[in-house]
Coordinates of C-alpha atoms in Angstrom, one line a residue:
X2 CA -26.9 1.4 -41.9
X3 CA -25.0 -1.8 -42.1
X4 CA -22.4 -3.5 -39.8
X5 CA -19.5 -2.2 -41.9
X6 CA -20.8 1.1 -42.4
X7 CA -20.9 1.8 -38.8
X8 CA -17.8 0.6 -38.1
X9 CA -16.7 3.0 -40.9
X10 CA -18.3 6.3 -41.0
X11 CA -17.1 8.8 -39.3
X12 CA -18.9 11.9 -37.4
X13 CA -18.0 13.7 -40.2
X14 CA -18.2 12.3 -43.2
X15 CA -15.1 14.2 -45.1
X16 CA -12.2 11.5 -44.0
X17 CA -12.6 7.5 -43.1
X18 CA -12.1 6.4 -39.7
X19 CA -8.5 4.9 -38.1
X20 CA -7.0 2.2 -36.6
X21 CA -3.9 1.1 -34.7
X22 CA -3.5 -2.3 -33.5
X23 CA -0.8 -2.1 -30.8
X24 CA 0.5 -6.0 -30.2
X25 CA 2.2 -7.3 -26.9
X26 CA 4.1 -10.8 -27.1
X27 CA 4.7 -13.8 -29.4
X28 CA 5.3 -14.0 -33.1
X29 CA 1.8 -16.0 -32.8
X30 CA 0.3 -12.5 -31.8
X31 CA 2.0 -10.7 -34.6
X32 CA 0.6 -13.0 -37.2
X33 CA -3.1 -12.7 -35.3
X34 CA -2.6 -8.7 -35.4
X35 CA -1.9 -8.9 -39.2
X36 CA -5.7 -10.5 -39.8
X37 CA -7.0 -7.9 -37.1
X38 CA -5.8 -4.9 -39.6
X39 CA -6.9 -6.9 -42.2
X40 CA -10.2 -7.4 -40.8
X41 CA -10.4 -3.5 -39.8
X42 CA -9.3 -2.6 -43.7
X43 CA -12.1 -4.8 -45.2
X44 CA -14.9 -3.3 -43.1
X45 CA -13.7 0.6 -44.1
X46 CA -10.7 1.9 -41.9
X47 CA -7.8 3.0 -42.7
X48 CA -4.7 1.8 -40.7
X49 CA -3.3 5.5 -38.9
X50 CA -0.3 6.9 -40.6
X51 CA 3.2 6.6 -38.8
X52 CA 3.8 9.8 -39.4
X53 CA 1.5 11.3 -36.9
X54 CA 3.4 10.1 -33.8
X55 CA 1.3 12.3 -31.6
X56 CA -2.2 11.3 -33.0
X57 CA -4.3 8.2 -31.4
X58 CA -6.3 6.6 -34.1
X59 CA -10.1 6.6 -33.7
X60 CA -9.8 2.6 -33.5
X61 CA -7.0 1.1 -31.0
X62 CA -7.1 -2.4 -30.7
X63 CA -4.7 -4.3 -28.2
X64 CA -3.7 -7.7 -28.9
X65 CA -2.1 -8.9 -25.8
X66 CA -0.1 -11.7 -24.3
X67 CA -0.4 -13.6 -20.8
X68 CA 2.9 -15.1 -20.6
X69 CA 4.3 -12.7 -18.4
X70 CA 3.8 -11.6 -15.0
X71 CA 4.1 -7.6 -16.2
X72 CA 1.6 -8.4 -18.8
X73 CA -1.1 -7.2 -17.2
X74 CA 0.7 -4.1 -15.9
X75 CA 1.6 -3.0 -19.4
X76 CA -2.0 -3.1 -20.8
X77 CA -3.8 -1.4 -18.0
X78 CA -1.2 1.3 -17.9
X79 CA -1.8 2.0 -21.7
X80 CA -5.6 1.6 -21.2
X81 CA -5.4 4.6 -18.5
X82 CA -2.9 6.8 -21.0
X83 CA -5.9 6.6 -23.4
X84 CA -8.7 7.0 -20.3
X85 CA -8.0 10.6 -20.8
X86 CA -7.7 11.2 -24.5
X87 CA -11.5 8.7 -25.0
X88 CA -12.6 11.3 -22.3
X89 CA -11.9 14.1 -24.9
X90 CA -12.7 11.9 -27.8
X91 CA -16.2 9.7 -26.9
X92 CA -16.7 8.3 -30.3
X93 CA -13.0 7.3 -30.3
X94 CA -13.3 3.0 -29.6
X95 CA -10.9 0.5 -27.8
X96 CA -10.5 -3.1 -27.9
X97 CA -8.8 -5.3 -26.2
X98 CA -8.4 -9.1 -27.0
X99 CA -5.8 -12.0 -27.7
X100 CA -4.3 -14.5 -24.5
X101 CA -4.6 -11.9 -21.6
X102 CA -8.5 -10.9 -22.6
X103 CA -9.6 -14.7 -23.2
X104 CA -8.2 -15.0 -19.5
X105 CA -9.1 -12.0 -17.6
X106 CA -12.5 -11.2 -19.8
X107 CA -14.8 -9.0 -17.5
X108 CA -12.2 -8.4 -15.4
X109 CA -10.8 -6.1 -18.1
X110 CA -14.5 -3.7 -18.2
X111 CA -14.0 -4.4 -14.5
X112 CA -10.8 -2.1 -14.2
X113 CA -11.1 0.3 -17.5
X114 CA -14.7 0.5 -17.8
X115 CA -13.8 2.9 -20.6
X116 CA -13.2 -0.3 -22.9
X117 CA -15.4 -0.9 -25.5
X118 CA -14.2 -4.5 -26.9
X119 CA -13.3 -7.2 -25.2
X120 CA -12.6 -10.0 -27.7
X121 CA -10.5 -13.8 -26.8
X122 CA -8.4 -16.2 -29.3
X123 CA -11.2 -17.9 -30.6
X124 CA -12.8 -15.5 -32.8
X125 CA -10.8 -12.4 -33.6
X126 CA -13.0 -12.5 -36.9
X127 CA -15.6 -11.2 -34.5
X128 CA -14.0 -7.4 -34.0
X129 CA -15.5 -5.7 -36.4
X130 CA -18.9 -6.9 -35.7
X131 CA -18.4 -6.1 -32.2
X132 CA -16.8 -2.8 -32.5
X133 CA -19.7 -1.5 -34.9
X134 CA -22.2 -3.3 -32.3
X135 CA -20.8 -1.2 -29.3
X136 CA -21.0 2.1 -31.2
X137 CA -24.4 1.4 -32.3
X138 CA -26.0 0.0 -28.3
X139 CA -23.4 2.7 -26.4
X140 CA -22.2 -0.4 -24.5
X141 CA -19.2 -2.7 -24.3
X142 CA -19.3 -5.7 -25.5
X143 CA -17.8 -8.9 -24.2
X144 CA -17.0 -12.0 -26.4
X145 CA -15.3 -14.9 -25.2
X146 CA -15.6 -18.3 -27.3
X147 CA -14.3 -21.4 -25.5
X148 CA -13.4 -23.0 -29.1
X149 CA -12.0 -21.6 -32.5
X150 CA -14.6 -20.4 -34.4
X151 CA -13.0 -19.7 -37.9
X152 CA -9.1 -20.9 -38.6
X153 CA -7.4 -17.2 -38.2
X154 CA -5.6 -18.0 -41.9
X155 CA -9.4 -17.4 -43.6
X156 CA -9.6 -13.9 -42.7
X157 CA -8.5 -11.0 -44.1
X158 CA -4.8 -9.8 -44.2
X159 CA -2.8 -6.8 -43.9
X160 CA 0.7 -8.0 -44.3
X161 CA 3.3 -5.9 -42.2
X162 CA 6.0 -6.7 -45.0
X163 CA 6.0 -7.7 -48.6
X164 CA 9.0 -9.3 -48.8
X165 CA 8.5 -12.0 -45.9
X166 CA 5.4 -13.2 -44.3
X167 CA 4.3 -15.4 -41.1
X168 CA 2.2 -18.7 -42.3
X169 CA 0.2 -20.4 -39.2
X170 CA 0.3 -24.0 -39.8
X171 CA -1.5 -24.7 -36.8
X172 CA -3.0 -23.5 -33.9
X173 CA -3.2 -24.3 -29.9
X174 CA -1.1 -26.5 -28.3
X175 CA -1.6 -30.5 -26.3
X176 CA 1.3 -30.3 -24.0
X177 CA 0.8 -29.9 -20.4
X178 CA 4.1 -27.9 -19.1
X179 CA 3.1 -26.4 -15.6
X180 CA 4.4 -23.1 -16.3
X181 CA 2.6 -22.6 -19.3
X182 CA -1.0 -20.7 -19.8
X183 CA -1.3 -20.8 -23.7
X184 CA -3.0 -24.4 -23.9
X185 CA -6.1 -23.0 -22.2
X186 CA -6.2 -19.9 -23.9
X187 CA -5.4 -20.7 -27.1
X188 CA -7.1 -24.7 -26.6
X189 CA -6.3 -27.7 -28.2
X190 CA -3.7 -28.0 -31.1
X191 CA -5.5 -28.1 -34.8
X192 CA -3.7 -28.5 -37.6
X193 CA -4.2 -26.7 -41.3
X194 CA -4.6 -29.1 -44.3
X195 CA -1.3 -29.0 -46.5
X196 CA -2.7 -28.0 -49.4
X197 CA -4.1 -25.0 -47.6
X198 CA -0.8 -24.1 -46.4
X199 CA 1.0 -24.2 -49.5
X200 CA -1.5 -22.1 -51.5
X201 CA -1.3 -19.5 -48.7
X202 CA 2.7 -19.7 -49.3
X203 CA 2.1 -19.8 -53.1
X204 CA 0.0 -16.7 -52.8
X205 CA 2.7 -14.8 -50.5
X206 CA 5.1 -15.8 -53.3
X207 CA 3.6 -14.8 -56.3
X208 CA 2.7 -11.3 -54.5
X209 CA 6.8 -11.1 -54.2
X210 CA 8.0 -12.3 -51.0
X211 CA 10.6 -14.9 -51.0
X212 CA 10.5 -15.6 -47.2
X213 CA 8.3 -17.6 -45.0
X214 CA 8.2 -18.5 -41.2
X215 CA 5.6 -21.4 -40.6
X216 CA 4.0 -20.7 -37.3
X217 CA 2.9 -22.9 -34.5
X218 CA 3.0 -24.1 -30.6
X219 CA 4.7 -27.1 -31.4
X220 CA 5.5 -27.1 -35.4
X221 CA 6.8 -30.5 -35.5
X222 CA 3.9 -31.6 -33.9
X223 CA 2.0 -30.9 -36.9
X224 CA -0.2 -33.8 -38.6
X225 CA -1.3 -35.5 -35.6
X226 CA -4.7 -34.4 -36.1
X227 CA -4.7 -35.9 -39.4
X228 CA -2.8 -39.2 -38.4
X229 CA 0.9 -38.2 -40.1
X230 CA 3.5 -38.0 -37.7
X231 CA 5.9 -37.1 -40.3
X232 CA 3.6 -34.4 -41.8
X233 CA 5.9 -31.3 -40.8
X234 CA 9.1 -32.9 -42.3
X235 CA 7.0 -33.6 -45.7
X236 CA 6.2 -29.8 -45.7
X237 CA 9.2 -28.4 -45.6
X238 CA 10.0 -30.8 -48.0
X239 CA 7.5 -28.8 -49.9
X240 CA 8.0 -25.7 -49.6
X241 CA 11.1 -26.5 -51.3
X242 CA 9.7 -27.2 -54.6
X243 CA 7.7 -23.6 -54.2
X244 CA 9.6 -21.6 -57.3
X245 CA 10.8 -18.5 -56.2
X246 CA 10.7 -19.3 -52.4
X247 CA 14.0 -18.5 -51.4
X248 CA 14.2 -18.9 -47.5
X249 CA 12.1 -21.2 -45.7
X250 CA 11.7 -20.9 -41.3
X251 CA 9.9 -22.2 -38.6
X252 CA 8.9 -21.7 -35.2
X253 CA 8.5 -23.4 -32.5
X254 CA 9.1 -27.1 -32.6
X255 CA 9.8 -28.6 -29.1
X256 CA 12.4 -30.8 -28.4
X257 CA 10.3 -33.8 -27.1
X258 CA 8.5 -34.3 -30.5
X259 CA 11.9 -33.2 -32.8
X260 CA 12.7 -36.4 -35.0
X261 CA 15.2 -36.9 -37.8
X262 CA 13.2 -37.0 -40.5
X263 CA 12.4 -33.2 -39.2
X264 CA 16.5 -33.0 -39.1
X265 CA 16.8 -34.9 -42.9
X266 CA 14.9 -32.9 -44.4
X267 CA 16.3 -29.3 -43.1
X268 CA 19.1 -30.5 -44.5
X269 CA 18.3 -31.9 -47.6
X270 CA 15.7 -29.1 -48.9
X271 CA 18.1 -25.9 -49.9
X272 CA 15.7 -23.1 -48.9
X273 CA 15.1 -24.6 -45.1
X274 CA 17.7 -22.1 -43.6
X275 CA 20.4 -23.3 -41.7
X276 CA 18.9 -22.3 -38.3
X277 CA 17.2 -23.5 -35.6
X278 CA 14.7 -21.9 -32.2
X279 CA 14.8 -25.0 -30.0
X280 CA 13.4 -24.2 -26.3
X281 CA 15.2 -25.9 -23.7
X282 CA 13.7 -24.2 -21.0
X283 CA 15.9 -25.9 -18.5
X284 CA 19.4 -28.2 -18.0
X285 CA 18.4 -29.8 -14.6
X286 CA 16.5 -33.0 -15.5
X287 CA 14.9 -32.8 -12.0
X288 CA 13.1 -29.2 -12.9
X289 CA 12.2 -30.6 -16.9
X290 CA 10.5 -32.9 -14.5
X291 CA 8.4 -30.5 -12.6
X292 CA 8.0 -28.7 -15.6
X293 CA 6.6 -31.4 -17.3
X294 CA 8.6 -31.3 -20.4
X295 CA 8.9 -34.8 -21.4
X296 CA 12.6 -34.7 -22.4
X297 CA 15.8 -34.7 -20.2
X298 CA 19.2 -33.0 -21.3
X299 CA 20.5 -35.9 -22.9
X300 CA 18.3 -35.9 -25.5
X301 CA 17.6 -32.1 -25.6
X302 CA 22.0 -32.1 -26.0
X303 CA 21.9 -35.2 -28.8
X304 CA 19.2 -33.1 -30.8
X305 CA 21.7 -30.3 -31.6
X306 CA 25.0 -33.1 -32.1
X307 CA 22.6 -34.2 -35.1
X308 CA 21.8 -31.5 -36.5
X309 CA 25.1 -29.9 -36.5
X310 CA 26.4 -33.1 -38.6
X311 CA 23.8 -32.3 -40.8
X312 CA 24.3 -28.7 -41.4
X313 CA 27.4 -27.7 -39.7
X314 CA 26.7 -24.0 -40.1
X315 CA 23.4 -23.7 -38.4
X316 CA 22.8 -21.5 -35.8
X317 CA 20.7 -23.0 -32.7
X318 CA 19.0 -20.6 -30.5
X319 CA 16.3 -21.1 -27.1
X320 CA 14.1 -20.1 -24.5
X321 CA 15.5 -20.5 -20.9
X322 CA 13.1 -20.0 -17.6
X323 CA 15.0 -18.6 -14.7
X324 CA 14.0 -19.5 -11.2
X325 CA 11.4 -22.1 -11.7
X326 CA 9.5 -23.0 -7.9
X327 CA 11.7 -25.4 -6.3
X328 CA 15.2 -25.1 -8.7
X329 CA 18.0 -25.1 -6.5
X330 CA 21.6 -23.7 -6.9
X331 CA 22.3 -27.2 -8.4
X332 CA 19.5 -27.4 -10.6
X333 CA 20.8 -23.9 -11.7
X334 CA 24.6 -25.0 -12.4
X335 CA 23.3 -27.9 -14.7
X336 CA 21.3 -25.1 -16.7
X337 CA 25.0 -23.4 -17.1
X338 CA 26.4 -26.7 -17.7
X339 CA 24.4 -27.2 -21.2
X340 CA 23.8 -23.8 -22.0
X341 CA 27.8 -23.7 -22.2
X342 CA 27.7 -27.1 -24.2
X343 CA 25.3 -26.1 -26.7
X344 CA 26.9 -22.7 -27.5
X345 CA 23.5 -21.4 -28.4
X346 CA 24.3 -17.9 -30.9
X347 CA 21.2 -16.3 -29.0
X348 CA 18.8 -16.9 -26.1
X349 CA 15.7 -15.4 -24.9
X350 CA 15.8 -16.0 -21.1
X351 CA 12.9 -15.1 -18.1
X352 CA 12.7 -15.2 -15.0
X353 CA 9.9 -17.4 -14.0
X354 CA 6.6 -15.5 -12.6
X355 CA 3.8 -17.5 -11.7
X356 CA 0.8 -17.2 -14.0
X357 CA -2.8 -17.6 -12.3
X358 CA -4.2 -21.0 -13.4
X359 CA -1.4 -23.0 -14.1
X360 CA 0.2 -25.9 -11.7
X361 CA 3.6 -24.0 -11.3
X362 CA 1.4 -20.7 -9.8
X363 CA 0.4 -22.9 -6.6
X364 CA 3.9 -24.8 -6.1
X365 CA 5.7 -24.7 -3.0
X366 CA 9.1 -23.3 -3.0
X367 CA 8.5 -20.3 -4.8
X368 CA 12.0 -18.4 -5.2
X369 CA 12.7 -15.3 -3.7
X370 CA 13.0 -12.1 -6.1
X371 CA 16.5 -11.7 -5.2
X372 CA 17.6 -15.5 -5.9
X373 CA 16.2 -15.7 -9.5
X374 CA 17.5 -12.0 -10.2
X375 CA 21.6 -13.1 -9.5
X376 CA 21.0 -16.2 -11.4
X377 CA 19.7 -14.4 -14.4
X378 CA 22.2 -12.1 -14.3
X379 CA 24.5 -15.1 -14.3
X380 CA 23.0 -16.7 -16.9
X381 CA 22.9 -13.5 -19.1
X382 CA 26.5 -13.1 -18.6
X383 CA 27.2 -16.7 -19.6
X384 CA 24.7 -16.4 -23.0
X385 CA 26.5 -13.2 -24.0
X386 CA 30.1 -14.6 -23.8
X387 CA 28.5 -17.5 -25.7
X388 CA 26.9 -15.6 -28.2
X389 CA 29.9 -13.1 -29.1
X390 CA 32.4 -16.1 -29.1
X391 CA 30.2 -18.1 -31.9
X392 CA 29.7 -14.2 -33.9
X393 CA 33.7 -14.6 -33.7
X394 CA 33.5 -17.8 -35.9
X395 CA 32.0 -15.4 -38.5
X396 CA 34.1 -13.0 -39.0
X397 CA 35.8 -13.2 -42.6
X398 CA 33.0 -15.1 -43.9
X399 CA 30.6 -14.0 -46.5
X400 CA 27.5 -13.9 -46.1
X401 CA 24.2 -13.2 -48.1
X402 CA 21.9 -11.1 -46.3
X403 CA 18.6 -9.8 -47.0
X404 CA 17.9 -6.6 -46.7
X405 CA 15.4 -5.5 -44.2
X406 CA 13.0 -1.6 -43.7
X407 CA 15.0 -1.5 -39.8
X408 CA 18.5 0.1 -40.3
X409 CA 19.3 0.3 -36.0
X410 CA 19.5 2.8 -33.3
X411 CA 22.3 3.7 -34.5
X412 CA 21.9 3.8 -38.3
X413 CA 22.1 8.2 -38.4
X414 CA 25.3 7.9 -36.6
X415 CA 27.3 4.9 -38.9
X416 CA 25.0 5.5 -42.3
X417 CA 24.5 1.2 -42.4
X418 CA 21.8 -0.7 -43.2
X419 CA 20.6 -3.9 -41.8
X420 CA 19.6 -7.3 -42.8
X421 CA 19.3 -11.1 -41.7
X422 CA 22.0 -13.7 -43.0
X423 CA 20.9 -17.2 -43.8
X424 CA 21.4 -18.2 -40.1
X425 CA 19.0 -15.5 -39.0
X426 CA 22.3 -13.2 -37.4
X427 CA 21.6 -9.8 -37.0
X428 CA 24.2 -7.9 -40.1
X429 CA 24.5 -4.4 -40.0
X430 CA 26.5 -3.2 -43.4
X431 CA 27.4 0.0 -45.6
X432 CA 26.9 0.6 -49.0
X433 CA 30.5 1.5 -50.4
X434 CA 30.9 4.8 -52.3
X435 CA 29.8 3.9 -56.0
X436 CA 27.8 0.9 -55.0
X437 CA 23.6 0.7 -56.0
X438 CA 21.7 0.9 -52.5
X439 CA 19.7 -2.2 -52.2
X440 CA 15.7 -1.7 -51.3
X441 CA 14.2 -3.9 -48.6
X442 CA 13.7 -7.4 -49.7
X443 CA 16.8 -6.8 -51.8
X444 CA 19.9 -9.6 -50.9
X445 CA 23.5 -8.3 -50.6
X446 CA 26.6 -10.9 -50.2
X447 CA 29.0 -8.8 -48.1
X448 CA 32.1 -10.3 -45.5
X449 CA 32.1 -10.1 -41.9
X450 CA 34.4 -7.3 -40.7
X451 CA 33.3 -7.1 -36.9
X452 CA 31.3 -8.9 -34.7
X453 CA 29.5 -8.2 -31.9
X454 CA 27.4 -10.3 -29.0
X455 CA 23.8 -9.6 -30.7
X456 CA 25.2 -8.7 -34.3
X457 CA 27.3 -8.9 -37.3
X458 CA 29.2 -5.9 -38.8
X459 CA 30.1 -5.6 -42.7
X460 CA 32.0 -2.5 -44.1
X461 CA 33.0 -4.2 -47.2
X462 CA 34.7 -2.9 -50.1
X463 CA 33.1 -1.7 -53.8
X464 CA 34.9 -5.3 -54.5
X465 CA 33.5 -6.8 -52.0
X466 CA 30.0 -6.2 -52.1
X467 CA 27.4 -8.0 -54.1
X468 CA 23.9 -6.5 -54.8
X469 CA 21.0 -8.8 -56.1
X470 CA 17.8 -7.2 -56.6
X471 CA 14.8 -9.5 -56.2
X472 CA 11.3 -9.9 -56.5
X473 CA 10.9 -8.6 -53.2
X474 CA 12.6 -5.8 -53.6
X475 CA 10.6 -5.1 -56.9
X476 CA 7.6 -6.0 -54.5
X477 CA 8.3 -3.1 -51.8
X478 CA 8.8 -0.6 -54.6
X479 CA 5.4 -1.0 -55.5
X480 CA 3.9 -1.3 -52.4
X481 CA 6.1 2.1 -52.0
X482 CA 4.4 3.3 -54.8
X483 CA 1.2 3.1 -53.8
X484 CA 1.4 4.4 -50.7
X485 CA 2.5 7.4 -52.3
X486 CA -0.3 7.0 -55.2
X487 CA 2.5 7.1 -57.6
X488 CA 3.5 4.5 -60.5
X489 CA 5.9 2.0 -59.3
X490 CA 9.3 2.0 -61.4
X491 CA 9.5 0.1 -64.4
X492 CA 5.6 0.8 -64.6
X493 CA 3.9 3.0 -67.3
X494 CA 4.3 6.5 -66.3
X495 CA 7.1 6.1 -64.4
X496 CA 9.9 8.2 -65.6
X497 CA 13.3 6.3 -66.8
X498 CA 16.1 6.3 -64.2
X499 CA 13.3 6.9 -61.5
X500 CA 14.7 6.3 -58.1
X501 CA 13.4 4.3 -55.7
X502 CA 10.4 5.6 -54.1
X503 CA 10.1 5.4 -49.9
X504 CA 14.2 4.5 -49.4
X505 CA 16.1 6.8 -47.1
X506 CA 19.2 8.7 -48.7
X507 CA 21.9 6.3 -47.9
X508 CA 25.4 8.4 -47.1
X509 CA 28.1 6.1 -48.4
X510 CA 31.6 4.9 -46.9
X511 CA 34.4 7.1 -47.9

């Protein structure tokens, strides 16, 4: 019996076996747990359907995330849920890999000997082979590479939408900042070939989406491998002569390496939307210092002056560390001081928890629990004012939105659907009575009626609202389709007038 066949086969032979993949941390992660399924898919499983909420799939694979201190917390507690149910279920099979298994490796069969997989960030290409290698010895297996093996964007796929996709541009990272582990888990930066990266975009395209997100550490690092410093600006230069590529992101550049060309040509290619993730981390110059940032607030500040006379609209947003060893109440203030001058529209903040293995874990003047916890809260307060004052500047404006499959907690109780505007804001909107409901990947034009801190509000008028159904949209209706092992609309066998398959019964406006 071969590799894939054992992964495959079932004890009885009457269904194929499932997966999950369960994924903990950073849009990196989310793209690596997209070639996992993928990977699972091409060797024989099938991924475990959503609708059996109580089921546990006969494959869970956990792709995890070392950033934080409660990282470890979260995938042990979920390894002992399942200590039980594997107890129950022998053949059942769980793997564990990404940033928090290429650190901890045995230490993981150490603690939940019940494990099966333990897999690192150098050669996720490896599960299968090692999942169908356990079954078959009765044994865990343990694979940790200290380099890449395969570039992650060779592997198989299983994209978790149609109408937008994650492209990796690179992988790893060079910089050096003490509170960071990623550089040694997920080594040294290399950089994709252009040519690769824009057939991968091409292919996303022509399969219907019309959104991409180039992926990296440091994006506008990209091309220093290959001697081009101004590599990254060319590229999204590029992807702006991709036909039917209608929005155009990135994440994460870092402000030490952000140059004007970058800046040029956001502004000059018109599918580079107008917004912008820039991590600042910190205000006080002193703690960039310790951190080892290689920027100061002067230039961090001067970075979003130019590109807000470049594109006036765009919405900047960051990463902010709380309660970094030795920040005082001073260093603190000056982290209030630019967060209230750069009027960010959303931040991701932490508090700072020392991560075994990097320089900031063995500093002296580790903060008190207490300390960091009222400045957070401080500096939480301070975002959210910030946040719901630049909403503010929205309201009345239209704004095209593009429709996403998440409709919010809340969607039962107000009947709206939800989307991202250009500037990546949060829109919740209503369809008004009479209106065509758009599908996911679908774009609406709508005005801004309320605002919140985190989102935007539209309850427009049948005059009001514009619908434009896209290639995307015609894109999830198939993927609807055949799901349901149904034609797709507009395909032969389909009935005329056919309604949409797989979207929820909208209940109008009166």
């Amino acid at each position: 019996m071969s590799e894939q066949q054992l992964i495959s086969t079932p004890e009885s032979e009457e269904l194929p076996r499932t997966y999950e993949v369960r994924t903990f941390g950073c849009q990196m992660n989310v793209h690596d747990s997209e070639r996992l399924s993928g990977l699972l898919e091409d060797a024989g499983l099938e991924r475990k359907s959503e609708d059996l909420v109580e089921d546990v799939a006969d494959v869970v694979v956990f792709n995890t995330c070392a950033v934080r201190e409660n990282a470890d917390n979260k995938l042990y507690g979920n390894l002992g849920i399942l200590k039980a149910i594997k107890a129950e279920r022998p053949n059942m099979q769980i793997a564990v890999g990404g940033c928090l298994a290429q650190k901890d490796r045995d230490t993981i069969l150490k603690k939940a000997p019940w494990v099966d997989v333990v897999f690192g960030t150098h050669n996720i290409g490896s599960l299968p082979t090692l999942l169908a290698r356990s079954r078959h010895n009765k044994k865990a297996e343990l694979e940790i590479l200290e380099s890449l093996d395969v570039f992650p964007s060779t592997l198989p796929t299983r994209r978790e939408s149609v109408y937008a996709g994650w492209v990796s541009i690179s992988v790893g990272c060079n910089n050096t900042c003490t509170f960071c582990i990623v550089p040694s888990l997920r080594g040294k930066e290399r950089d994709r070939c252009p040519g690769e990266i824009l057939a991968e975009i091409q292919a996303l395209v022509d399969d219907g989406a019309i959104e991409v997100t180039l992926l990296g550490q440091n994006v506008n690092s990209y091309g220093v491998e290959f001697g081009d410093r101004l590599a990254f600006g060319k590229l999204l230069r590029a992807c702006g002569e991709i036909e039917g590529l209608e929005r155009v992101r990135f994440t994460s550049p870092h402000p030490a390496a952000f140059t004007d060309d970058v800046i040029d040509a956001m502004a000059e290619t018109p599918n580079v939307m107008p917004q912008l993730h820039m991590p600042l981390q910190s205000g006080s110059d002193k703690v960039l210092k310790e951190m080892r940032r290689s920027y100061r607030s002067k230039k961090f500040l001067g970075i979003l002056d130019k590109v807000r006379e470049r594109i006036p609209h765009a919405a900047i947003t960051t990463d902010i560390i709380v309660g970094f060893p030795g920040e005082t109440e001073e260093d603190f203030q000056a982290t209030l001081d630019v967060v209230e001058a750069s009027r960010f529209s959303s931040a991701f903040t932490f508090q700072y928890s020392p991560r075994p293995g990097t320089p900031a874990a063995t500093m002296e003047q580790q903060l008190p629990k207490a300390v960091v916890q009222e400045r957070y809260e401080r500096l939480t307060a301070l975002q959210d004012r910030m946040a719901r004052e630049e909403n503010a500047k929205q309201l009345g404006r239209t704004v095209e939105v593009m429709v996403t499959e998440q409709s919010g907690r809340k969607s039962e109780q107000t009947h709206r659907l939800a989307g991202r505007s250009q500037d990546q804001r949060l829109v919740h909107f209503s369809v008004p009575e009479g209106a065509e409901a758009p599908r996911p990947g679908d774009l609406v034009t709508v005005p801004v009626t309320e605002v919140a801190s985190f989102h935007l509000i539209s309850d427009p008028s049948l005059e009001e609202y514009q619908l434009r159904r896209s290639r995307a949209g015609d894109a999830w209706d198939r993927a609807q389709a055949e799901s349901c092992g149904v034609p797709a609309p507009g395909t032969q066998g389909s009935a005329p007038g056919r309604t949409n398959l797989g979207m929820p019964t909208l209940k109008v406006r009166s």
